[in-house]
Amino acid sequence: MPILRRALLGLGATATLGAGAAFVIRRRDAAAFDALAASLWRVPDAAAVPLLRELVRCATLAPNSHNTQPWRFVAEGDRLRVLPDPARRTPVVDPDDHHLFASLGCAVETAIQAAPALGLRAEAEVARDGGTVLHLAAAPPRQSAMATAIARRRSTRAPFDPAPLDAADLARLAAAGGEDPRVGLVLVTEPARRAALAELVLAGNSVQMRDTAFVAELASWIRFSHGEALARRDGLFAGASGNPVLPAPVGRRFFPHVFTLASETERMARQLAGSAGFAVFAAARDDPAHWLAAGRAAQRLCLAATTLGLSTAWVNQPVEVPALRPVLSAWLGLGERKPDLVLRFGRGPALPPSLRRPVEEVLVERSA
Ligand SMILES: Cc1cc2nc3c(=O)[nH]c(=O)nc-3n(C[C@H](O)[C@H](O)[C@H](O)COP(=O)(O)O)c2cc1C
């Protein structure tokens, strides 16, 4: 463990143990965090009332960039609109809202996969600008492994087992992620190609780590303590990234000292080397509807991976850094297509989950 990170752990612990009250609060917050996480990360429940809110609860368990949860849902009769929330953009890392619409795609796909388990059928109608309506209808209840996986899927920022996957597992990932002909999927599993892609991710990581605006935006979404995570119920909980959970003022003060180019390069390199493979998604066009389709495809792959006992994590650096996107495209031989999303997968450890905001905060119900 890097020296500064170890020192931080000690500092957090000393400060906490030195103040009995703070220690009690920390333990109480950790218990409240675990209880809330358990209540959020449940499989779709067909007995829940009303079902529409249950559907939205499931949709919000989708992966989403920086866990800003950049969505709003508007229910009108049998239609559920899925809209972007402009207040939850991340303008530095995602100036054109590419990841925002991919995140909406993840939520749309999650709702579609959850619907049958709730006795519903959900069909998406997506406009060119990414505006989405889910048309809902009653259907015979049907459980599925994909629906059950919604509650177990995580973005796991840890090294995985790099051992190659079975051909059958890879075929399942390819089928789930490659279902939509508008979204190309390339699986990178051969060791030399994995290493070459890892170099591109690390190159993107270096560019971002040198960008003070990127680091400031990222820091603003980090929730260093259980208490901070509970208060906001969004953002990147430190524990979910395998980092020490610290009193928020301590974490915020020391973040610039531990989150350095050297420490992040080393951490990222270990995670990239600990990957059985990568999945790169590239939609046929570069517009919100296609970014949303790429997000749907990526979430299908994440859920399929979860059903196989595999972990997934996102390594979008070569897509987020504009100069690297064409390099990745050329390396993959994608022609005119631009890569949209990059994931890595493999058998990995369990890390704490991240939280979600209450359904009431994101859902508006209007009479039809
Ligand atoms: C479009 C999109 C882009 C993302 N980019 C990254 C990324 O570059 N690095 C990363 O560590 N996680 C990335 N994530 C993962 C999110 O941070 C994660 O989904 C979020 O924190 C919620 O956590 P969960 O997936 O465990 O529920 C991305 C997710 C989405 C949907």
Short mmCIF file of C-alpha atoms and ligand atoms in Angstrom, two decimals:
data_model
loop_
_atom_site.label_atom_id
_atom_site.label_comp_id
_atom_site.label_asym_id
_atom_site.label_seq_id
_atom_site.Cartn_x
_atom_site.Cartn_y
_atom_site.Cartn_z
CA MET A 1 0.00 0.00 0.00
CA PRO A 2 1.44 3.44 -0.89
CA ILE A 3 2.97 5.20 2.14
CA LEU A 4 0.67 8.21 2.02
CA ARG A 5 -2.44 6.06 1.79
CA ARG A 6 -1.26 4.04 4.80
CA ALA A 7 -0.53 7.26 6.71
CA LEU A 8 -4.01 8.49 5.86
CA LEU A 9 -5.59 5.32 7.19
CA GLY A 10 -3.68 5.78 10.42
CA LEU A 11 -4.61 9.44 10.63
CA GLY A 12 -8.28 8.71 10.08
CA ALA A 13 -8.22 5.97 12.67
CA THR A 14 -6.34 8.05 15.24
CA ALA A 15 -8.64 11.02 14.85
CA THR A 16 -11.64 8.74 15.15
CA LEU A 17 -10.44 6.73 18.11
CA GLY A 18 -9.31 9.93 19.85
CA ALA A 19 -12.84 11.23 19.81
CA GLY A 20 -15.26 8.70 21.22
CA ALA A 21 -18.31 10.50 19.86
CA ALA A 22 -16.91 10.59 16.34
CA PHE A 23 -16.21 6.87 16.58
CA VAL A 24 -19.81 6.16 17.57
CA ILE A 25 -21.10 8.33 14.72
CA ARG A 26 -18.83 6.56 12.23
CA ARG A 27 -20.06 3.15 13.31
CA ARG A 28 -23.65 4.33 13.21
CA ASP A 29 -23.16 5.76 9.70
CA ALA A 30 -21.53 2.55 8.46
CA ALA A 31 -24.46 0.50 9.79
CA ALA A 32 -26.98 2.93 8.26
CA PHE A 33 -25.09 2.78 4.94
CA ASP A 34 -25.22 -1.03 4.91
CA ALA A 35 -28.94 -1.04 5.77
CA LEU A 36 -29.78 1.50 3.05
CA ALA A 37 -27.64 -0.32 0.47
CA ALA A 38 -29.42 -3.60 1.29
CA SER A 39 -32.81 -1.93 0.85
CA LEU A 40 -31.77 -0.44 -2.52
CA TRP A 41 -29.98 -3.41 -4.08
CA ARG A 42 -32.97 -5.77 -4.18
CA VAL A 43 -34.16 -7.92 -7.09
CA PRO A 44 -37.30 -6.70 -8.89
CA ASP A 45 -40.26 -7.39 -6.61
CA ALA A 46 -43.55 -8.21 -8.38
CA ALA A 47 -45.46 -7.70 -5.10
CA ALA A 48 -44.29 -4.09 -4.72
CA VAL A 49 -46.96 -1.38 -4.84
CA PRO A 50 -47.09 0.63 -7.01
CA LEU A 51 -45.30 -1.37 -9.69
CA LEU A 52 -44.29 1.73 -11.60
CA ARG A 53 -42.18 2.98 -8.71
CA GLU A 54 -40.63 -0.46 -8.41
CA LEU A 55 -39.73 -0.31 -12.09
CA VAL A 56 -38.06 3.08 -11.57
CA ARG A 57 -36.23 1.80 -8.48
CA CYS A 58 -34.78 -1.00 -10.61
CA ALA A 59 -33.87 1.42 -13.45
CA THR A 60 -31.90 3.61 -11.04
CA LEU A 61 -29.65 0.66 -10.14
CA ALA A 62 -28.07 1.09 -13.58
CA PRO A 63 -24.42 2.01 -13.86
CA ASN A 64 -23.99 5.69 -14.65
CA SER A 65 -21.09 8.05 -15.12
CA HIS A 66 -19.64 9.26 -11.74
CA ASN A 67 -22.90 7.98 -10.19
CA THR A 68 -24.42 11.43 -10.75
CA GLN A 69 -27.67 9.63 -11.61
CA PRO A 70 -28.36 12.10 -14.44
CA TRP A 71 -31.96 11.01 -14.99
CA ARG A 72 -35.52 12.07 -14.44
CA PHE A 73 -38.55 9.87 -15.00
CA VAL A 74 -42.00 11.20 -15.87
CA ALA A 75 -44.92 8.75 -15.69
CA GLU A 76 -48.01 9.53 -17.78
CA GLY A 77 -50.47 6.61 -17.81
CA ASP A 78 -48.79 3.69 -19.53
CA ARG A 79 -45.84 5.79 -20.69
CA LEU A 80 -42.66 6.40 -18.76
CA ARG A 81 -40.43 9.15 -20.09
CA VAL A 82 -36.71 8.92 -19.34
CA LEU A 83 -35.14 12.37 -19.48
CA PRO A 84 -31.66 13.78 -18.85
CA ASP A 85 -31.16 15.87 -15.72
CA PRO A 86 -28.98 18.80 -16.88
CA ALA A 87 -28.12 19.66 -13.26
CA ARG A 88 -26.23 16.36 -13.08
CA ARG A 89 -24.00 16.76 -16.09
CA THR A 90 -20.23 16.35 -15.80
CA PRO A 91 -19.13 19.04 -18.27
CA VAL A 92 -15.39 18.50 -17.94
CA VAL A 93 -15.16 14.76 -18.57
CA ASP A 94 -18.26 14.66 -20.75
CA PRO A 95 -18.70 18.01 -22.53
CA ASP A 96 -21.05 16.67 -25.25
CA ASP A 97 -23.17 14.55 -22.83
CA HIS A 98 -22.05 11.37 -24.54
CA HIS A 99 -21.71 9.52 -21.22
CA LEU A 100 -24.86 11.12 -19.88
CA PHE A 101 -26.90 9.57 -22.71
CA ALA A 102 -25.02 6.26 -22.34
CA SER A 103 -26.02 6.34 -18.66
CA LEU A 104 -29.65 6.92 -19.66
CA GLY A 105 -29.28 3.94 -21.97
CA CYS A 106 -28.12 1.81 -19.05
CA ALA A 107 -31.21 2.89 -17.08
CA VAL A 108 -33.54 2.20 -20.02
CA GLU A 109 -32.06 -1.28 -20.51
CA THR A 110 -32.30 -2.02 -16.80
CA ALA A 111 -35.99 -1.09 -16.82
CA ILE A 112 -36.58 -3.29 -19.88
CA GLN A 113 -34.85 -6.26 -18.24
CA ALA A 114 -36.72 -5.73 -14.93
CA ALA A 115 -40.15 -5.30 -16.50
CA PRO A 116 -41.04 -8.99 -17.19
CA ALA A 117 -40.18 -9.91 -13.58
CA LEU A 118 -42.76 -7.28 -12.54
CA GLY A 119 -45.47 -8.58 -14.89
CA LEU A 120 -44.85 -5.77 -17.37
CA ARG A 121 -43.60 -5.40 -20.90
CA ALA A 122 -41.54 -2.29 -21.63
CA GLU A 123 -40.69 -1.15 -25.15
CA ALA A 124 -38.42 1.81 -25.79
CA GLU A 125 -39.09 4.52 -28.36
CA VAL A 126 -36.00 6.69 -28.72
CA ALA A 127 -35.94 9.96 -30.64
CA ARG A 128 -32.83 11.17 -32.47
CA ASP A 129 -32.13 13.65 -29.65
CA GLY A 130 -32.11 10.77 -27.17
CA GLY A 131 -35.57 11.57 -25.74
CA THR A 132 -36.97 8.21 -24.65
CA VAL A 133 -40.43 6.89 -23.90
CA LEU A 134 -40.94 3.46 -22.40
CA HIS A 135 -44.33 2.07 -23.43
CA LEU A 136 -45.60 -0.19 -20.65
CA ALA A 137 -48.17 -2.97 -20.85
CA ALA A 138 -49.24 -5.80 -18.55
CA ALA A 139 -47.65 -9.18 -19.33
CA PRO A 140 -47.44 -12.58 -17.62
CA PRO A 141 -44.79 -12.31 -14.87
CA ARG A 142 -41.54 -13.95 -15.92
CA GLN A 143 -38.38 -14.17 -13.83
CA SER A 144 -35.06 -14.11 -15.64
CA ALA A 145 -31.41 -14.37 -14.72
CA MET A 146 -30.83 -10.94 -16.28
CA ALA A 147 -33.50 -9.36 -14.04
CA THR A 148 -32.08 -11.00 -10.93
CA ALA A 149 -28.60 -9.81 -11.90
CA ILE A 150 -29.70 -6.15 -11.70
CA ALA A 151 -29.30 -6.23 -7.90
CA ARG A 152 -25.89 -7.97 -7.98
CA ARG A 153 -24.15 -6.01 -10.74
CA ARG A 154 -21.43 -3.58 -9.60
CA SER A 155 -18.65 -1.57 -11.19
CA THR A 156 -15.76 -3.29 -9.47
CA ARG A 157 -12.59 -1.17 -9.46
CA ALA A 158 -10.21 -3.95 -8.46
CA PRO A 159 -7.90 -6.39 -10.24
CA PHE A 160 -9.72 -9.46 -11.58
CA ASP A 161 -8.40 -12.93 -12.41
CA PRO A 162 -6.71 -12.48 -15.83
CA ALA A 163 -7.19 -16.18 -16.70
CA PRO A 164 -8.99 -16.57 -20.06
CA LEU A 165 -12.73 -17.15 -19.93
CA ASP A 166 -14.49 -20.20 -21.36
CA ALA A 167 -15.54 -19.87 -24.99
CA ALA A 168 -19.15 -20.35 -23.88
CA ASP A 169 -18.94 -17.42 -21.43
CA LEU A 170 -17.34 -15.19 -24.08
CA ALA A 171 -20.04 -16.19 -26.55
CA ARG A 172 -22.70 -15.23 -23.99
CA LEU A 173 -21.09 -11.80 -23.48
CA ALA A 174 -20.80 -11.29 -27.23
CA ALA A 175 -24.46 -12.22 -27.75
CA ALA A 176 -25.74 -9.94 -24.98
CA GLY A 177 -23.55 -6.96 -25.87
CA GLY A 178 -23.90 -7.43 -29.62
CA GLU A 179 -27.67 -7.80 -29.85
CA ASP A 180 -28.30 -4.37 -31.43
CA PRO A 181 -26.91 -4.18 -35.00
CA ARG A 182 -26.45 -0.40 -34.59
CA VAL A 183 -23.81 -0.98 -31.90
CA GLY A 184 -20.60 -2.79 -32.81
CA LEU A 185 -18.89 -4.79 -30.07
CA VAL A 186 -15.25 -5.83 -30.08
CA LEU A 187 -14.05 -8.25 -27.39
CA VAL A 188 -10.32 -7.97 -26.75
CA THR A 189 -9.09 -11.12 -25.03
CA GLU A 190 -5.78 -12.08 -26.60
CA PRO A 191 -2.95 -11.17 -24.12
CA ALA A 192 -0.88 -8.98 -26.48
CA ARG A 193 -3.97 -7.05 -27.60
CA ARG A 194 -5.11 -6.68 -23.99
CA ALA A 195 -1.72 -5.20 -23.14
CA ALA A 196 -1.90 -2.79 -26.10
CA LEU A 197 -5.38 -1.61 -25.10
CA ALA A 198 -4.21 -1.23 -21.49
CA GLU A 199 -1.48 1.13 -22.76
CA LEU A 200 -4.12 3.32 -24.40
CA VAL A 201 -6.16 3.41 -21.19
CA LEU A 202 -3.07 4.37 -19.21
CA ALA A 203 -2.24 7.08 -21.75
CA GLY A 204 -5.74 8.51 -21.29
CA ASN A 205 -5.41 8.21 -17.54
CA SER A 206 -2.20 10.26 -17.61
CA VAL A 207 -3.83 13.03 -19.65
CA GLN A 208 -6.75 13.19 -17.22
CA MET A 209 -4.59 13.11 -14.10
CA ARG A 210 -2.66 16.15 -15.41
CA ASP A 211 -5.91 18.05 -16.04
CA THR A 212 -6.76 20.02 -12.89
CA ALA A 213 -10.35 20.64 -14.07
CA PHE A 214 -10.87 16.88 -14.54
CA VAL A 215 -9.46 16.10 -11.10
CA ALA A 216 -11.56 18.85 -9.46
CA GLU A 217 -14.76 17.58 -11.10
CA LEU A 218 -13.98 14.01 -10.11
CA ALA A 219 -13.21 15.06 -6.50
CA SER A 220 -16.54 16.90 -6.28
CA TRP A 221 -18.32 13.58 -6.86
CA ILE A 222 -16.29 11.53 -4.38
CA ARG A 223 -18.04 10.66 -1.12
CA PHE A 224 -15.25 9.99 1.34
CA SER A 225 -17.25 8.77 4.35
CA HIS A 226 -20.38 6.71 4.96
CA GLY A 227 -21.98 9.88 6.37
CA GLU A 228 -21.26 11.91 3.24
CA ALA A 229 -22.51 9.08 1.00
CA LEU A 230 -25.70 8.80 3.09
CA ALA A 231 -26.35 12.55 3.01
CA ARG A 232 -26.13 12.75 -0.80
CA ARG A 233 -26.93 9.20 -1.93
CA ASP A 234 -25.03 9.82 -5.17
CA GLY A 235 -21.41 10.05 -6.33
CA LEU A 236 -18.44 7.77 -5.98
CA PHE A 237 -18.31 6.23 -2.52
CA ALA A 238 -14.63 5.75 -1.61
CA GLY A 239 -15.22 2.24 -0.28
CA ALA A 240 -16.85 1.18 -3.55
CA SER A 241 -13.56 1.96 -5.31
CA GLY A 242 -11.54 -0.05 -2.82
CA ASN A 243 -10.23 3.13 -1.15
CA PRO A 244 -10.12 3.86 2.60
CA VAL A 245 -13.31 5.31 4.05
CA LEU A 246 -12.29 8.43 5.99
CA PRO A 247 -13.97 11.31 7.79
CA ALA A 248 -14.97 13.58 4.88
CA PRO A 249 -12.80 16.60 5.88
CA VAL A 250 -9.75 14.32 6.24
CA GLY A 251 -10.40 12.62 2.90
CA ARG A 252 -10.97 15.91 1.08
CA ARG A 253 -7.85 17.52 2.60
CA PHE A 254 -5.54 14.64 1.72
CA PHE A 255 -7.08 13.68 -1.63
CA PRO A 256 -4.64 15.79 -3.70
CA HIS A 257 -1.70 14.15 -1.91
CA VAL A 258 -2.80 10.53 -2.43
CA PHE A 259 -4.54 10.89 -5.80
CA THR A 260 -1.36 11.43 -7.81
CA LEU A 261 -0.33 10.53 -11.32
CA ALA A 262 2.10 7.92 -9.97
CA SER A 263 -0.36 6.29 -7.55
CA GLU A 264 -3.22 6.21 -10.07
CA THR A 265 -1.01 4.87 -12.86
CA GLU A 266 0.16 2.07 -10.61
CA ARG A 267 -3.38 1.28 -9.41
CA MET A 268 -4.86 1.41 -12.91
CA ALA A 269 -2.03 -0.70 -14.38
CA ARG A 270 -2.72 -3.43 -11.80
CA GLN A 271 -6.43 -3.38 -12.61
CA LEU A 272 -5.83 -3.49 -16.36
CA ALA A 273 -3.36 -6.37 -16.04
CA GLY A 274 -5.96 -8.07 -13.84
CA SER A 275 -8.57 -8.34 -16.56
CA ALA A 276 -9.63 -11.42 -18.53
CA GLY A 277 -10.78 -9.19 -21.37
CA PHE A 278 -12.11 -5.87 -22.57
CA ALA A 279 -15.30 -4.94 -24.40
CA VAL A 280 -15.35 -1.90 -26.68
CA PHE A 281 -18.69 -0.61 -27.95
CA ALA A 282 -18.92 1.58 -31.06
CA ALA A 283 -22.28 2.77 -32.33
CA ALA A 284 -22.89 3.35 -36.03
CA ARG A 285 -23.43 7.09 -35.47
CA ASP A 286 -22.25 9.75 -33.07
CA ASP A 287 -25.53 11.20 -31.76
CA PRO A 288 -27.55 10.96 -28.51
CA ALA A 289 -29.81 8.15 -29.74
CA HIS A 290 -26.77 6.04 -30.62
CA TRP A 291 -24.92 6.89 -27.38
CA LEU A 292 -28.04 5.70 -25.59
CA ALA A 293 -28.05 2.49 -27.67
CA ALA A 294 -24.38 1.93 -26.76
CA GLY A 295 -25.27 2.33 -23.07
CA ARG A 296 -28.06 -0.23 -23.44
CA ALA A 297 -25.68 -2.70 -25.09
CA ALA A 298 -23.04 -2.18 -22.40
CA GLN A 299 -25.56 -2.74 -19.60
CA ARG A 300 -26.77 -5.94 -21.32
CA LEU A 301 -23.18 -7.16 -21.30
CA CYS A 302 -22.74 -6.15 -17.63
CA LEU A 303 -25.89 -8.03 -16.62
CA ALA A 304 -24.95 -11.09 -18.69
CA ALA A 305 -21.50 -11.02 -17.06
CA THR A 306 -23.16 -10.88 -13.63
CA THR A 307 -25.28 -13.94 -14.45
CA LEU A 308 -22.01 -15.78 -15.20
CA GLY A 309 -20.41 -14.72 -11.90
CA LEU A 310 -18.14 -12.23 -13.66
CA SER A 311 -17.27 -8.69 -12.57
CA THR A 312 -17.16 -5.65 -14.82
CA ALA A 313 -15.59 -2.19 -14.59
CA TRP A 314 -15.46 0.80 -16.91
CA VAL A 315 -12.20 2.13 -18.34
CA ASN A 316 -13.37 4.86 -20.68
CA GLN A 317 -10.21 6.99 -20.63
CA PRO A 318 -9.37 6.47 -24.35
CA VAL A 319 -12.90 7.54 -25.28
CA GLU A 320 -13.01 10.49 -22.89
CA VAL A 321 -9.70 12.00 -24.05
CA PRO A 322 -10.57 13.44 -27.51
CA ALA A 323 -7.12 12.89 -29.00
CA LEU A 324 -7.20 9.17 -28.13
CA ARG A 325 -10.65 8.34 -29.50
CA PRO A 326 -9.49 8.20 -33.15
CA VAL A 327 -6.37 6.29 -32.08
CA LEU A 328 -8.53 3.62 -30.44
CA SER A 329 -10.82 3.58 -33.46
CA ALA A 330 -7.90 3.05 -35.86
CA TRP A 331 -6.31 0.39 -33.63
CA LEU A 332 -9.57 -1.57 -33.65
CA GLY A 333 -10.07 -1.00 -37.38
CA LEU A 334 -13.46 0.61 -36.81
CA GLY A 335 -13.32 2.82 -39.92
CA GLU A 336 -15.74 5.74 -39.55
CA ARG A 337 -17.16 4.43 -36.28
CA LYS A 338 -16.10 6.08 -33.04
CA PRO A 339 -15.69 3.95 -29.93
CA ASP A 340 -18.26 4.89 -27.26
CA LEU A 341 -17.54 2.81 -24.17
CA VAL A 342 -14.81 0.52 -22.84
CA LEU A 343 -15.34 -2.13 -20.17
CA ARG A 344 -13.08 -4.75 -18.66
CA PHE A 345 -14.28 -8.05 -17.22
CA GLY A 346 -13.13 -11.12 -15.31
CA ARG A 347 -13.66 -12.94 -12.02
CA GLY A 348 -13.25 -10.35 -9.28
CA PRO A 349 -13.71 -9.67 -5.59
CA ALA A 350 -16.80 -8.12 -3.99
CA LEU A 351 -16.57 -4.43 -3.04
CA PRO A 352 -19.16 -2.32 -1.19
CA PRO A 353 -21.98 -1.00 -3.39
CA SER A 354 -22.73 2.62 -4.23
CA LEU A 355 -25.99 4.30 -3.21
CA ARG A 356 -28.91 5.71 -5.19
CA ARG A 357 -31.25 8.62 -4.53
CA PRO A 358 -34.85 7.89 -3.49
CA VAL A 359 -37.32 7.16 -6.28
CA GLU A 360 -39.45 10.15 -5.17
CA GLU A 361 -36.55 12.45 -6.05
CA VAL A 362 -36.34 11.28 -9.66
CA LEU A 363 -39.94 10.34 -10.55
CA VAL A 364 -42.77 12.71 -11.40
CA GLU A 365 -46.22 11.13 -11.82
CA ARG A 366 -48.69 13.01 -13.99
CA SER A 367 -52.26 12.04 -14.73
CA ALA A 368 -52.46 10.81 -18.35
C1 LIG B 1 -21.30 5.89 -19.39
C2 LIG B 1 -20.52 5.47 -18.18
C3 LIG B 1 -19.19 5.85 -18.07
C4 LIG B 1 -18.43 5.44 -16.96
N1 LIG B 1 -17.09 5.74 -16.91
C5 LIG B 1 -16.34 5.26 -15.90
C6 LIG B 1 -14.93 5.41 -15.92
O1 LIG B 1 -14.35 5.94 -16.87
N2 LIG B 1 -14.22 4.95 -14.86
C7 LIG B 1 -14.83 4.31 -13.81
O2 LIG B 1 -14.14 3.90 -12.87
N3 LIG B 1 -16.17 4.10 -13.80
C8 LIG B 1 -16.93 4.56 -14.81
N4 LIG B 1 -18.28 4.30 -14.83
C9 LIG B 1 -18.90 3.54 -13.73
C10 LIG B 1 -19.66 4.46 -12.79
O3 LIG B 1 -18.78 5.25 -12.04
C11 LIG B 1 -20.56 3.59 -11.88
O4 LIG B 1 -21.53 2.99 -12.69
C12 LIG B 1 -21.23 4.39 -10.80
O5 LIG B 1 -20.29 4.90 -9.89
C13 LIG B 1 -22.26 3.58 -10.03
O6 LIG B 1 -21.67 2.44 -9.47
P1 LIG B 1 -22.19 0.97 -9.82
O7 LIG B 1 -21.96 0.76 -11.29
O8 LIG B 1 -21.34 0.05 -8.99
O9 LIG B 1 -23.64 0.89 -9.49
C14 LIG B 1 -19.06 4.68 -15.93
C15 LIG B 1 -20.38 4.31 -16.06
C16 LIG B 1 -21.11 4.68 -17.19
C17 LIG B 1 -22.54 4.23 -17.35
#
